[in-house]
Amino acid sequence: MNNYYTNNYPIINVYKKTSLKSEIVTQMIYGESFKIINELSQWMKIRIKEDGYIGYLKKRKFNSYIEPTHKISVLYSNIYKNSNFRKKAGKLSYASKIKVEKINGRFAKFQNRWIETKNIK
């Protein structure tokens, strides 16, 4: 449980208590990292690596820690499912962190998704 994990959802709420009705203490954007402090049946108590916030996440599948290479540099950026860049897979918000695997012209590949290189730094 001492390993870090990476948030692989566009935005996820972090709660003060183990209830969806509890106060939201912060949100994690895509690519932020956290450590699991304690696991409960449906919740995890976590500490966010970047700012030290402590709170609770509903249990989900998260990636093992991924060292990011780039950040989203625009308000939001579309992401695409494959290299034909027609089928959108969602959006990532400003400052989301990604690890670019390769660059193909105007697009960069990360975690089986594609993003325009003009939107990352």
mmCIF file of N, CA and C in Angstrom, residues 76-117:
data_model
loop_
_atom_site.group_PDB
_atom_site.id
_atom_site.type_symbol
_atom_site.label_atom_id
_atom_site.label_comp_id
_atom_site.label_asym_id
_atom_site.label_seq_id
_atom_site.Cartn_x
_atom_site.Cartn_y
_atom_site.Cartn_z
ATOM 1 N N TYR A 76 -8.934 23.197 -22.150
ATOM 2 C CA TYR A 76 -9.207 21.773 -22.264
ATOM 3 C C TYR A 76 -8.766 21.309 -23.646
ATOM 4 N N SER A 77 -8.505 20.026 -23.764
ATOM 5 C CA SER A 77 -8.068 19.464 -25.035
ATOM 6 C C SER A 77 -8.841 18.185 -25.311
ATOM 7 N N ASN A 78 -9.292 18.031 -26.544
ATOM 8 C CA ASN A 78 -9.929 16.777 -26.947
ATOM 9 C C ASN A 78 -8.877 15.678 -26.984
ATOM 10 N N ILE A 79 -9.302 14.478 -26.631
ATOM 11 C CA ILE A 79 -8.453 13.312 -26.810
ATOM 12 C C ILE A 79 -9.182 12.363 -27.753
ATOM 13 N N TYR A 80 -8.404 11.570 -28.475
ATOM 14 C CA TYR A 80 -8.948 10.717 -29.521
ATOM 15 C C TYR A 80 -8.608 9.260 -29.251
ATOM 16 N N LYS A 81 -9.511 8.358 -29.701
ATOM 17 C CA LYS A 81 -9.354 6.931 -29.448
ATOM 18 C C LYS A 81 -8.261 6.283 -30.285
ATOM 19 N N ASN A 82 -8.101 6.751 -31.529
ATOM 20 C CA ASN A 82 -7.093 6.123 -32.377
ATOM 21 C C ASN A 82 -6.450 7.154 -33.293
ATOM 22 N N SER A 83 -5.532 6.693 -34.101
ATOM 23 C CA SER A 83 -4.712 7.614 -34.875
ATOM 24 C C SER A 83 -5.394 8.190 -36.113
ATOM 25 N N ASN A 84 -6.684 7.891 -36.350
ATOM 26 C CA ASN A 84 -7.358 8.574 -37.458
ATOM 27 C C ASN A 84 -7.969 9.905 -36.970
ATOM 28 N N PHE A 85 -7.937 10.132 -35.659
ATOM 29 C CA PHE A 85 -8.300 11.406 -35.031
ATOM 30 C C PHE A 85 -9.725 11.866 -35.356
ATOM 31 N N ARG A 86 -10.612 10.924 -35.585
ATOM 32 C CA ARG A 86 -12.008 11.270 -35.857
ATOM 33 C C ARG A 86 -12.903 10.982 -34.661
ATOM 34 N N LYS A 87 -12.622 9.918 -33.948
ATOM 35 C CA LYS A 87 -13.481 9.503 -32.844
ATOM 36 C C LYS A 87 -12.930 10.043 -31.520
ATOM 37 N N LYS A 88 -13.643 11.026 -30.955
ATOM 38 C CA LYS A 88 -13.203 11.628 -29.697
ATOM 39 C C LYS A 88 -13.428 10.656 -28.541
ATOM 40 N N ALA A 89 -12.477 10.690 -27.589
ATOM 41 C CA ALA A 89 -12.563 9.817 -26.415
ATOM 42 C C ALA A 89 -12.790 10.634 -25.152
ATOM 43 N N GLY A 90 -13.045 11.926 -25.311
ATOM 44 C CA GLY A 90 -13.262 12.786 -24.148
ATOM 45 C C GLY A 90 -12.390 14.016 -24.197
ATOM 46 N N LYS A 91 -12.235 14.632 -23.027
ATOM 47 C CA LYS A 91 -11.440 15.855 -22.907
ATOM 48 C C LYS A 91 -10.599 15.783 -21.649
ATOM 49 N N LEU A 92 -9.465 16.453 -21.683
ATOM 50 C CA LEU A 92 -8.649 16.633 -20.490
ATOM 51 C C LEU A 92 -8.541 18.125 -20.219
ATOM 52 N N SER A 93 -8.545 18.482 -18.944
ATOM 53 C CA SER A 93 -8.523 19.895 -18.574
ATOM 54 C C SER A 93 -7.096 20.405 -18.389
ATOM 55 N N TYR A 94 -7.001 21.722 -18.319
ATOM 56 C CA TYR A 94 -5.736 22.418 -18.121
ATOM 57 C C TYR A 94 -4.955 21.801 -16.959
ATOM 58 N N ALA A 95 -3.664 21.639 -17.143
ATOM 59 C CA ALA A 95 -2.704 21.132 -16.157
ATOM 60 C C ALA A 95 -2.777 19.623 -15.937
ATOM 61 N N SER A 96 -3.675 18.916 -16.645
ATOM 62 C CA SER A 96 -3.659 17.450 -16.565
ATOM 63 C C SER A 96 -2.301 16.965 -17.051
ATOM 64 N N LYS A 97 -1.813 15.884 -16.461
ATOM 65 C CA LYS A 97 -0.470 15.383 -16.768
ATOM 66 C C LYS A 97 -0.567 14.089 -17.560
ATOM 67 N N ILE A 98 0.276 13.983 -18.581
ATOM 68 C CA ILE A 98 0.305 12.769 -19.391
ATOM 69 C C ILE A 98 1.754 12.338 -19.623
ATOM 70 N N LYS A 99 1.928 11.073 -19.966
ATOM 71 C CA LYS A 99 3.235 10.568 -20.369
ATOM 72 C C LYS A 99 3.158 10.245 -21.854
ATOM 73 N N VAL A 100 3.806 11.071 -22.663
ATOM 74 C CA VAL A 100 3.787 10.887 -24.112
ATOM 75 C C VAL A 100 4.694 9.713 -24.481
ATOM 76 N N GLU A 101 4.131 8.782 -25.267
ATOM 77 C CA GLU A 101 4.870 7.604 -25.716
ATOM 78 C C GLU A 101 5.527 7.829 -27.073
ATOM 79 N N LYS A 102 4.825 8.567 -27.949
ATOM 80 C CA LYS A 102 5.409 8.889 -29.260
ATOM 81 C C LYS A 102 4.655 10.060 -29.875
ATOM 82 N N ILE A 103 5.324 10.739 -30.784
ATOM 83 C CA ILE A 103 4.717 11.863 -31.492
ATOM 84 C C ILE A 103 4.639 11.496 -32.964
ATOM 85 N N ASN A 104 3.448 11.719 -33.548
ATOM 86 C CA ASN A 104 3.198 11.400 -34.946
ATOM 87 C C ASN A 104 2.664 12.672 -35.610
ATOM 88 N N GLY A 105 3.562 13.515 -36.106
ATOM 89 C CA GLY A 105 3.147 14.768 -36.734
ATOM 90 C C GLY A 105 2.519 15.712 -35.723
ATOM 91 N N ARG A 106 1.244 16.061 -35.926
ATOM 92 C CA ARG A 106 0.534 16.997 -35.049
ATOM 93 C C ARG A 106 -0.033 16.347 -33.799
ATOM 94 N N PHE A 107 0.138 15.047 -33.639
ATOM 95 C CA PHE A 107 -0.486 14.326 -32.527
ATOM 96 C C PHE A 107 0.534 13.551 -31.701
ATOM 97 N N ALA A 108 0.212 13.400 -30.413
ATOM 98 C CA ALA A 108 1.056 12.638 -29.498
ATOM 99 C C ALA A 108 0.223 11.503 -28.910
ATOM 100 N N LYS A 109 0.853 10.338 -28.758
ATOM 101 C CA LYS A 109 0.182 9.175 -28.197
ATOM 102 C C LYS A 109 0.527 9.057 -26.718
ATOM 103 N N PHE A 110 -0.502 8.791 -25.884
ATOM 104 C CA PHE A 110 -0.315 8.517 -24.466
ATOM 105 C C PHE A 110 -1.390 7.523 -24.036
ATOM 106 N N GLN A 111 -1.029 6.498 -23.309
ATOM 107 C CA GLN A 111 -1.961 5.503 -22.771
ATOM 108 C C GLN A 111 -3.071 5.116 -23.752
ATOM 109 N N ASN A 112 -2.687 4.743 -24.954
ATOM 110 C CA ASN A 112 -3.619 4.313 -26.008
ATOM 111 C C ASN A 112 -4.628 5.380 -26.413
ATOM 112 N N ARG A 113 -4.275 6.626 -26.236
ATOM 113 C CA ARG A 113 -5.088 7.774 -26.665
ATOM 114 C C ARG A 113 -4.165 8.735 -27.409
ATOM 115 N N TRP A 114 -4.775 9.684 -28.117
ATOM 116 C CA TRP A 114 -4.027 10.665 -28.888
ATOM 117 C C TRP A 114 -4.491 12.074 -28.534
ATOM 118 N N ILE A 115 -3.574 13.035 -28.617
ATOM 119 C CA ILE A 115 -3.859 14.419 -28.296
ATOM 120 C C ILE A 115 -3.052 15.308 -29.236
ATOM 121 N N GLU A 116 -3.573 16.480 -29.576
ATOM 122 C CA GLU A 116 -2.837 17.393 -30.439
ATOM 123 C C GLU A 116 -1.627 17.958 -29.698
ATOM 124 N N THR A 117 -0.474 17.935 -30.359
ATOM 125 C CA THR A 117 0.755 18.419 -29.712
ATOM 126 C C THR A 117 0.708 19.904 -29.391
#
